Coordinates of C-alpha atoms in Angstrom, one line a residue:
M97 CA 85.2 97.3 114.2
A98 CA 87.9 99.3 112.4
T99 CA 88.3 103.0 113.4
N100 CA 89.1 105.9 111.2
A101 CA 92.8 106.6 111.1
V102 CA 94.7 109.8 111.3
N103 CA 98.0 109.8 109.5
P104 CA 100.2 112.6 110.7
C105 CA 102.9 111.7 108.1
D106 CA 100.5 112.4 105.2
G107 CA 98.3 114.9 107.0
D108 CA 95.3 113.0 105.8
T109 CA 92.2 112.3 107.9
V110 CA 88.9 110.8 107.2
E111 CA 87.2 113.9 108.7
D112 CA 88.8 117.1 107.7
K113 CA 89.4 119.4 110.7
P114 CA 91.5 122.3 109.5
D115 CA 91.2 124.3 112.8
R116 CA 93.1 121.8 115.0
G117 CA 96.6 122.7 116.1
I118 CA 99.6 120.3 115.9
P119 CA 99.3 119.0 119.5
A120 CA 95.6 118.3 119.0
T121 CA 96.3 116.5 115.7
I122 CA 98.9 114.3 117.4
L123 CA 96.6 113.6 120.3
A124 CA 93.8 112.7 117.9
A125 CA 96.2 110.4 115.9
A126 CA 97.2 108.6 119.1
R127 CA 93.6 108.1 120.2
A128 CA 92.6 106.8 116.8
N129 CA 95.6 104.7 115.9
L130 CA 96.6 103.2 119.2
L131 CA 93.2 101.8 120.3
F132 CA 92.8 98.3 121.6
P133 CA 89.7 96.9 119.8
S134 CA 90.4 93.6 121.6
R135 CA 93.2 93.4 124.1
W136 CA 94.2 89.8 123.8
A137 CA 93.8 89.8 120.0
E138 CA 96.2 92.7 119.7
V139 CA 98.7 91.0 122.0
N140 CA 98.4 87.9 120.0
G141 CA 98.8 89.7 116.7
A142 CA 101.9 91.4 118.0
L143 CA 103.7 88.0 118.0
G144 CA 102.5 87.0 114.5
D145 CA 105.6 88.3 112.8
L146 CA 108.2 86.7 115.1
G147 CA 108.6 83.7 112.8
T148 CA 110.4 86.0 110.4
Y149 CA 112.0 88.4 112.8
I150 CA 113.7 86.1 115.2
P151 CA 115.5 83.7 112.8
I152 CA 117.1 86.5 110.8
I153 CA 118.2 88.6 113.8
M154 CA 119.6 85.4 115.4
A155 CA 121.5 84.4 112.3
L156 CA 123.1 87.8 111.9
A157 CA 123.9 88.1 115.6
L158 CA 125.6 84.7 115.6
A159 CA 127.3 84.9 112.2
K160 CA 128.2 88.6 112.0
D161 CA 128.2 89.8 115.6
L162 CA 125.3 92.1 114.9
D163 CA 124.4 93.7 118.3
L164 CA 121.0 92.2 119.3
G165 CA 120.4 94.8 122.0
T166 CA 120.9 97.8 119.7
T167 CA 118.7 96.2 117.1
L168 CA 115.9 95.5 119.7
V169 CA 116.0 99.1 120.9
F170 CA 115.8 100.7 117.5
T171 CA 113.3 98.3 116.0
G172 CA 111.2 98.8 119.1
V173 CA 111.1 102.6 118.5
Y174 CA 110.3 101.9 114.9
N175 CA 107.4 99.8 115.8
I176 CA 105.9 102.4 118.2
I177 CA 106.3 105.2 115.7
T178 CA 104.7 103.2 112.8
G179 CA 101.8 102.0 115.0
F180 CA 101.2 105.6 115.9
I181 CA 101.4 106.9 112.3
Y182 CA 99.4 104.3 110.5
G183 CA 96.9 102.8 113.0
V184 CA 97.4 99.3 111.5
P185 CA 99.7 96.4 112.4
M186 CA 102.4 97.8 110.1
P187 CA 105.4 95.5 110.7
V188 CA 109.1 96.3 111.0
Q189 CA 111.1 93.4 109.5
P190 CA 114.8 92.9 108.6
M191 CA 115.7 93.5 105.0
K192 CA 115.9 89.9 103.9
S193 CA 118.0 90.2 100.8
I194 CA 120.8 92.1 102.7
A195 CA 120.5 89.5 105.5
A196 CA 120.9 86.6 103.0
V197 CA 124.0 88.2 101.4
A198 CA 125.5 88.8 104.8
I199 CA 124.9 85.2 106.0
S200 CA 126.3 83.7 102.8
T201 CA 129.3 86.0 102.3
A202 CA 132.2 85.8 104.7
S203 CA 133.6 89.3 103.9
F204 CA 130.2 91.0 104.2
G205 CA 130.4 92.3 107.8
V206 CA 128.5 94.8 109.9
P207 CA 129.9 97.9 108.1
E208 CA 128.8 96.4 104.7
I209 CA 125.4 95.6 106.2
M210 CA 124.9 99.1 107.4
A211 CA 126.1 100.6 104.2
A212 CA 123.7 98.5 102.2
G213 CA 120.8 99.6 104.5
I214 CA 121.7 103.2 104.2
C215 CA 122.0 103.1 100.4
T216 CA 118.7 101.2 100.0
S217 CA 116.8 103.5 102.3
A218 CA 118.2 106.7 100.7
V219 CA 116.8 105.6 97.3
V220 CA 113.5 104.5 98.8
F221 CA 113.3 107.8 100.7
L222 CA 114.0 109.8 97.5
L223 CA 111.3 107.9 95.6
G224 CA 108.9 108.7 98.4
A225 CA 109.9 112.4 98.8
T226 CA 109.5 113.1 95.1
R227 CA 106.2 111.1 95.0
L228 CA 107.5 108.8 92.3
M229 CA 106.5 105.9 94.5
D230 CA 102.9 107.1 94.3
L231 CA 103.1 106.9 90.5
A232 CA 104.4 103.4 90.7
Y233 CA 101.7 102.4 93.1
K234 CA 99.0 103.8 90.9
F235 CA 100.2 102.3 87.6
I236 CA 101.6 98.9 88.5
P237 CA 98.8 96.4 87.6
L238 CA 97.1 94.6 90.5
P239 CA 97.8 91.1 89.2
V240 CA 101.6 91.8 89.2
V241 CA 101.4 93.0 92.8
R242 CA 99.4 89.9 93.7
G243 CA 102.0 87.8 92.0
I244 CA 104.7 89.3 94.2
Q245 CA 102.6 88.7 97.3
L246 CA 101.8 85.2 96.3
A247 CA 105.5 84.4 95.7
Q248 CA 106.6 86.0 99.0
G249 CA 103.8 84.2 100.9
L250 CA 104.7 80.8 99.4
S251 CA 108.4 81.5 100.0
F252 CA 107.7 82.1 103.7
A253 CA 105.5 79.0 103.9
M254 CA 108.2 76.8 102.3
T255 CA 110.8 78.2 104.6
A256 CA 108.5 77.5 107.5
V257 CA 108.1 73.9 106.4
K258 CA 111.9 73.5 106.3
Y259 CA 112.1 74.9 109.8
V260 CA 109.7 72.3 110.9
R261 CA 111.1 69.3 109.0
Y262 CA 114.9 69.9 109.4
D263 CA 117.3 71.0 112.2
Q264 CA 118.6 74.4 111.3
D265 CA 122.0 76.0 111.6
L266 CA 120.7 79.6 111.5
A267 CA 124.2 81.1 111.6
K268 CA 124.9 79.6 108.2
G269 CA 121.3 79.7 106.9
K270 CA 121.4 75.9 106.2
A271 CA 119.6 72.8 107.4
S272 CA 121.8 70.4 109.4
G273 CA 119.8 67.2 109.2
D274 CA 116.3 65.7 109.7
R275 CA 114.5 66.8 112.8
R276 CA 113.7 64.1 115.3
W277 CA 110.1 63.1 116.0
M278 CA 110.3 63.5 119.8
G279 CA 112.1 66.0 122.0
L280 CA 111.8 69.6 123.1
D281 CA 112.2 70.7 119.5
G282 CA 110.8 67.7 117.7
L283 CA 108.3 67.2 114.9
V284 CA 105.6 66.1 117.3
L285 CA 105.8 69.5 119.1
A286 CA 105.7 71.5 115.8
I287 CA 102.7 69.4 114.5
A288 CA 100.9 69.8 117.8
A289 CA 101.4 73.6 117.7
T290 CA 100.2 73.7 114.1
V291 CA 97.0 71.8 115.0
F292 CA 96.5 74.0 118.0
V293 CA 96.7 77.2 115.9
V294 CA 94.3 75.8 113.2
I295 CA 91.8 74.9 115.9
V296 CA 91.9 78.3 117.5
N297 CA 92.3 80.5 114.5
G298 CA 90.8 78.5 111.7
A299 CA 91.2 79.7 108.1
G300 CA 90.6 83.3 108.8
E301 CA 88.2 86.1 109.7
A302 CA 85.2 84.6 107.8
A303 CA 85.4 81.5 109.9
E304 CA 85.6 83.6 113.1
Q305 CA 82.5 85.5 112.1
G306 CA 80.7 82.3 111.4
R307 CA 81.6 81.0 114.9
E308 CA 80.4 84.2 116.5
E309 CA 77.1 84.1 114.7
Q310 CA 76.6 80.5 115.8
V311 CA 77.2 81.4 119.5
I312 CA 74.7 84.3 119.2
H313 CA 71.9 82.5 117.5
E314 CA 72.0 79.1 119.0
Q315 CA 69.6 78.6 122.0
G316 CA 69.1 76.1 124.7
G317 CA 70.8 75.7 128.1
G318 CA 73.2 72.9 127.4
R319 CA 74.0 74.0 123.8
R320 CA 74.5 77.6 125.0
R321 CA 77.1 76.4 127.6
A322 CA 78.8 74.3 124.9
K323 CA 79.0 77.2 122.5
S324 CA 80.2 79.5 125.4
W325 CA 83.0 77.0 126.0
R326 CA 83.9 76.9 122.3
K327 CA 84.0 80.7 122.2
V328 CA 86.5 80.7 125.1
V329 CA 88.7 78.2 123.2
F330 CA 88.5 80.2 119.9
S331 CA 89.5 83.4 121.8
V332 CA 92.7 81.9 123.1
P333 CA 95.8 84.0 122.0
S334 CA 97.4 81.2 120.0
A335 CA 100.6 83.0 119.1
V336 CA 101.2 84.1 122.7
V337 CA 100.7 80.5 123.8
V338 CA 103.2 79.2 121.2
F339 CA 105.8 81.9 122.0
V340 CA 105.6 81.5 125.8
L341 CA 105.8 77.7 125.3
G342 CA 108.9 78.2 123.3
I343 CA 110.5 80.4 126.0
I344 CA 109.7 77.8 128.7
L345 CA 111.2 75.0 126.5
A346 CA 114.3 77.0 125.8
I347 CA 115.0 77.3 129.5
I348 CA 114.3 73.6 130.1
R349 CA 116.7 72.7 127.2
E350 CA 119.4 74.8 128.7
P351 CA 118.7 76.0 132.3
G352 CA 122.0 77.8 132.5
V353 CA 120.9 80.5 130.0
V354 CA 119.0 82.2 132.8
K355 CA 122.3 82.9 134.7
E356 CA 123.9 84.2 131.4
L357 CA 121.3 87.0 131.1
K358 CA 122.9 90.3 132.1
A359 CA 121.1 93.5 133.1
G360 CA 121.7 96.6 131.1
P361 CA 121.5 97.8 127.5
S362 CA 124.2 97.3 124.9
R363 CA 126.7 100.2 124.4
I364 CA 125.6 102.1 121.3
H365 CA 128.3 103.4 119.1
V366 CA 128.7 104.8 115.6
V367 CA 129.6 102.2 113.0
K368 CA 132.7 103.2 111.0
I369 CA 132.1 102.5 107.3
S370 CA 135.1 102.5 104.9
K371 CA 135.0 103.3 101.2
H372 CA 135.3 99.6 100.5
A373 CA 132.4 98.8 102.8
W374 CA 130.3 101.4 101.0
K375 CA 131.1 99.9 97.6
E376 CA 130.5 96.3 98.7
G377 CA 127.4 97.3 100.6
F378 CA 125.9 99.0 97.6
I379 CA 126.8 96.5 94.9
K380 CA 126.2 93.3 96.9
G381 CA 123.5 94.4 99.3
A382 CA 121.6 97.4 98.1
V383 CA 121.2 96.5 94.4
P384 CA 119.4 93.2 95.1
Q385 CA 117.5 94.6 98.0
L386 CA 116.0 97.6 96.2
P387 CA 113.5 95.8 94.0
L388 CA 112.2 93.8 97.1
S389 CA 111.9 97.0 99.2
V390 CA 110.0 98.9 96.5
L391 CA 107.7 96.0 95.6
N392 CA 107.1 94.2 98.8
S393 CA 107.9 96.7 101.5
V394 CA 106.0 99.6 99.9
I395 CA 103.8 98.7 96.9
A396 CA 102.5 95.4 98.3
V397 CA 102.2 96.7 101.8
C398 CA 100.0 99.6 100.7
K399 CA 97.8 97.3 98.6
L400 CA 97.4 94.9 101.4
T401 CA 96.7 97.7 103.9
T402 CA 93.9 98.9 101.6
D403 CA 92.5 95.3 101.3
L404 CA 92.5 94.6 105.0
F405 CA 91.8 98.1 106.3
P406 CA 89.8 100.1 103.7
D407 CA 89.3 103.1 106.0
K408 CA 93.0 103.5 106.9
V409 CA 95.6 105.7 105.3
A410 CA 98.9 104.3 104.2
S411 CA 100.2 106.0 101.1
A412 CA 103.2 104.9 99.1
T413 CA 104.8 108.2 99.8
S414 CA 104.5 107.9 103.6
V415 CA 105.5 104.3 103.7
S416 CA 108.6 105.1 101.6
I417 CA 109.5 107.9 103.9
T418 CA 109.2 105.9 107.1
V419 CA 111.3 103.0 105.6
G420 CA 113.9 105.5 104.6
L421 CA 114.1 107.5 107.8
M422 CA 114.3 104.3 110.0
N423 CA 117.5 103.2 108.4
L424 CA 119.0 106.6 107.7
V425 CA 119.1 106.9 111.5
G426 CA 119.4 103.4 112.9
C427 CA 122.0 102.0 110.6
W428 CA 124.7 104.5 111.7
F429 CA 124.5 102.9 115.1
G430 CA 124.5 99.3 114.1
A431 CA 120.8 98.5 114.0
M432 CA 119.8 95.9 111.4
P433 CA 118.4 97.5 108.2
C434 CA 114.7 97.2 108.4
C435 CA 111.6 97.8 106.3
H436 CA 107.9 97.1 106.3
G437 CA 106.7 93.9 104.7
A438 CA 103.5 92.5 103.4
G439 CA 104.2 89.1 105.0
G440 CA 104.6 90.7 108.5
L441 CA 101.3 92.6 108.1
A442 CA 99.5 89.5 107.0
G443 CA 101.0 87.5 109.9
Q444 CA 100.0 90.0 112.5
Y445 CA 96.5 90.3 111.0
K446 CA 96.1 86.5 110.9
F447 CA 96.7 86.3 114.6
G448 CA 94.4 89.2 115.5
G449 CA 96.2 92.5 115.0
R450 CA 93.7 95.2 113.9
S451 CA 95.2 98.5 115.1
G452 CA 98.5 100.3 115.6
A453 CA 98.4 99.3 119.2
C454 CA 99.4 95.8 118.1
V455 CA 102.9 96.9 116.8
A456 CA 103.2 99.6 119.4
L457 CA 102.9 97.0 122.1
L458 CA 105.5 94.8 120.3
G459 CA 107.8 97.8 120.0
A460 CA 107.4 98.6 123.7
A461 CA 108.3 95.0 124.6
K462 CA 111.4 95.1 122.3
L463 CA 112.5 98.4 123.7
A464 CA 112.1 97.2 127.3
V465 CA 113.9 93.9 126.6
G466 CA 116.7 95.7 124.7
L467 CA 117.2 98.2 127.5
V468 CA 117.0 95.6 130.3
L469 CA 118.9 92.6 128.9
G470 CA 120.7 94.0 125.8
G471 CA 122.6 91.5 123.7
S472 CA 122.6 88.8 126.4
L473 CA 119.1 87.8 125.3
L474 CA 120.7 86.0 122.3
R475 CA 121.8 83.1 124.5
L476 CA 118.1 82.4 125.4
L477 CA 116.9 82.8 121.8
V478 CA 119.5 80.3 120.6
E479 CA 117.7 77.6 122.6
F480 CA 114.2 78.6 121.3
P481 CA 112.7 75.7 119.4
V482 CA 113.1 76.6 115.7
G483 CA 110.1 74.3 114.8
L484 CA 107.8 76.6 116.7
L485 CA 109.2 79.6 114.8
G486 CA 108.4 77.7 111.7
V487 CA 104.8 77.3 112.8
L488 CA 104.3 81.1 113.2
L489 CA 106.0 81.8 109.9
L490 CA 103.9 79.2 108.1
F491 CA 100.6 80.9 109.0
A492 CA 102.1 84.4 108.2
G493 CA 103.1 83.1 104.7
V494 CA 99.7 81.4 104.0
E495 CA 97.8 84.6 105.1
L496 CA 99.9 86.7 102.7
A497 CA 99.5 84.2 99.8
M498 CA 95.7 84.3 100.3
A499 CA 95.7 88.0 99.3
A500 CA 95.9 86.7 95.7
R501 CA 92.5 85.1 95.9
D502 CA 90.7 88.2 94.6
M503 CA 91.7 87.8 91.0
S504 CA 88.4 88.1 89.1
S505 CA 89.3 86.7 85.7
K506 CA 91.4 84.0 84.1
A507 CA 93.7 86.7 82.4
E508 CA 94.4 88.3 85.8
S509 CA 95.2 84.9 87.4
F510 CA 97.4 84.0 84.4
V511 CA 99.6 87.2 84.9
M512 CA 99.7 86.7 88.7
L513 CA 100.8 83.1 88.4
I514 CA 103.5 83.8 85.8
C515 CA 104.8 86.6 88.0
A516 CA 104.8 84.4 91.1
A517 CA 106.4 81.4 89.4
V518 CA 109.3 83.5 88.0
S519 CA 109.8 85.2 91.4
L520 CA 109.9 81.9 93.2
V521 CA 112.2 80.0 90.8
G522 CA 114.6 82.9 90.2
S523 CA 114.4 84.0 93.9
S524 CA 114.1 87.5 92.5
A525 CA 111.1 89.8 93.0
A526 CA 112.6 92.1 90.3
L527 CA 112.7 89.4 87.7
G528 CA 109.2 88.3 88.5
F529 CA 108.0 91.9 88.3
V530 CA 109.6 92.4 84.9
C531 CA 108.1 89.2 83.5
G532 CA 104.7 90.0 85.1
I533 CA 104.6 93.5 83.5
A534 CA 105.6 92.0 80.1
V535 CA 102.9 89.3 80.2
H536 CA 100.3 91.9 81.4
V537 CA 101.1 94.2 78.4
L538 CA 100.9 91.2 76.0
V539 CA 97.6 90.1 77.4
V540 CA 96.2 93.7 77.1
L541 CA 97.5 94.1 73.5
R542 CA 96.0 90.7 72.6
R543 CA 92.6 91.8 74.0
L544 CA 92.7 95.1 72.1
L545 CA 93.6 93.3 68.8
T546 CA 90.8 90.8 69.4
T547 CA 88.3 93.6 70.1
D548 CA 89.3 95.5 66.9
R549 CA 89.0 92.4 64.8
N550 CA 85.5 91.7 66.1
M551 CA 84.5 95.2 65.3

């Protein structure tokens, strides 16, 4: 059962207690937002976003020498802070448009990546601090937001299918041939993992509630034991099993990687950003990233948070500010530009995340690994079966796309689908957004004209 959240960033609480001091407020926030409603479910949910996180971080580390250890440390801290602030599995994901530009452009190196992240975050922070983001959140039509979510979810799902079907050269962001059926990263392994996740998690929460009711209401010795056995199966942390299996298979594929792991964190240093890097970072990185950050990392995240956790507080202002502050600090030290994302939230929710403890636990794990192993962890992740990452990403994408199922009329569905189609085909959330707004306005005008004519 969800608990009331205390958001120290907004200063909002479900129960107004004006007499509490700052320490008491912080303690109350920690108690409310970092609870473990179900220990294994939160652990499982923490890994639901790795299908997005690991491939992008690996690609940038391999292609651009991004320091994996530094990124793990900073993103770990981000996870802990956002879990504490919001009390929901608020994800910390790489900025995907900036990552795509970096992977596809030889001259776009670490200074340009960091410049792009700082510029994007400065704009998002400004929109949040001036509360302009709140205005956008209130006035952007829900069908347009759902269209963006549907497009992003389907994009994740299609990328996941590519991960499963084809061998991947993550450093170049390209497929390198058909994946073999057998082997430690074969199609059979990925299909088996997919079947396993479907059996354990089903289609979502409604199915889980139905199973619980069956267990409670069914009677009889033999049948009760059978249902008890099923309950154990359905409570298995599927994402944890898939991830641990991937680590084991990575070591089996290349036993020597264990010897290549080195103790100690990466050396953190300030990234030097030239005038040329600032220019390239802004034009090639920040400009295409900004619409995605505003729409998917703030607007869509806030909408999805309200859908999944009606009693929690995650305003567009506070989300904009946390996105901005993360990168205005971390990017100067070489940490990958990050944001929140509706896909990550959907993925962590799909696998059981229901509180801030979910992402705080993930953050603690990232922080510990980053401090203990630093960048040497990359060698192990290179051997991780990409097909299994595809499985995790597939379910995260489908869960996000299913947020669009609440359209109550044909007109709303029409606007949503137009927005999603343009976003997918043009690979641009901004273009989909503009088209979605235009179609929504036309539909509203037509309805008004029809109403006037009938009167």
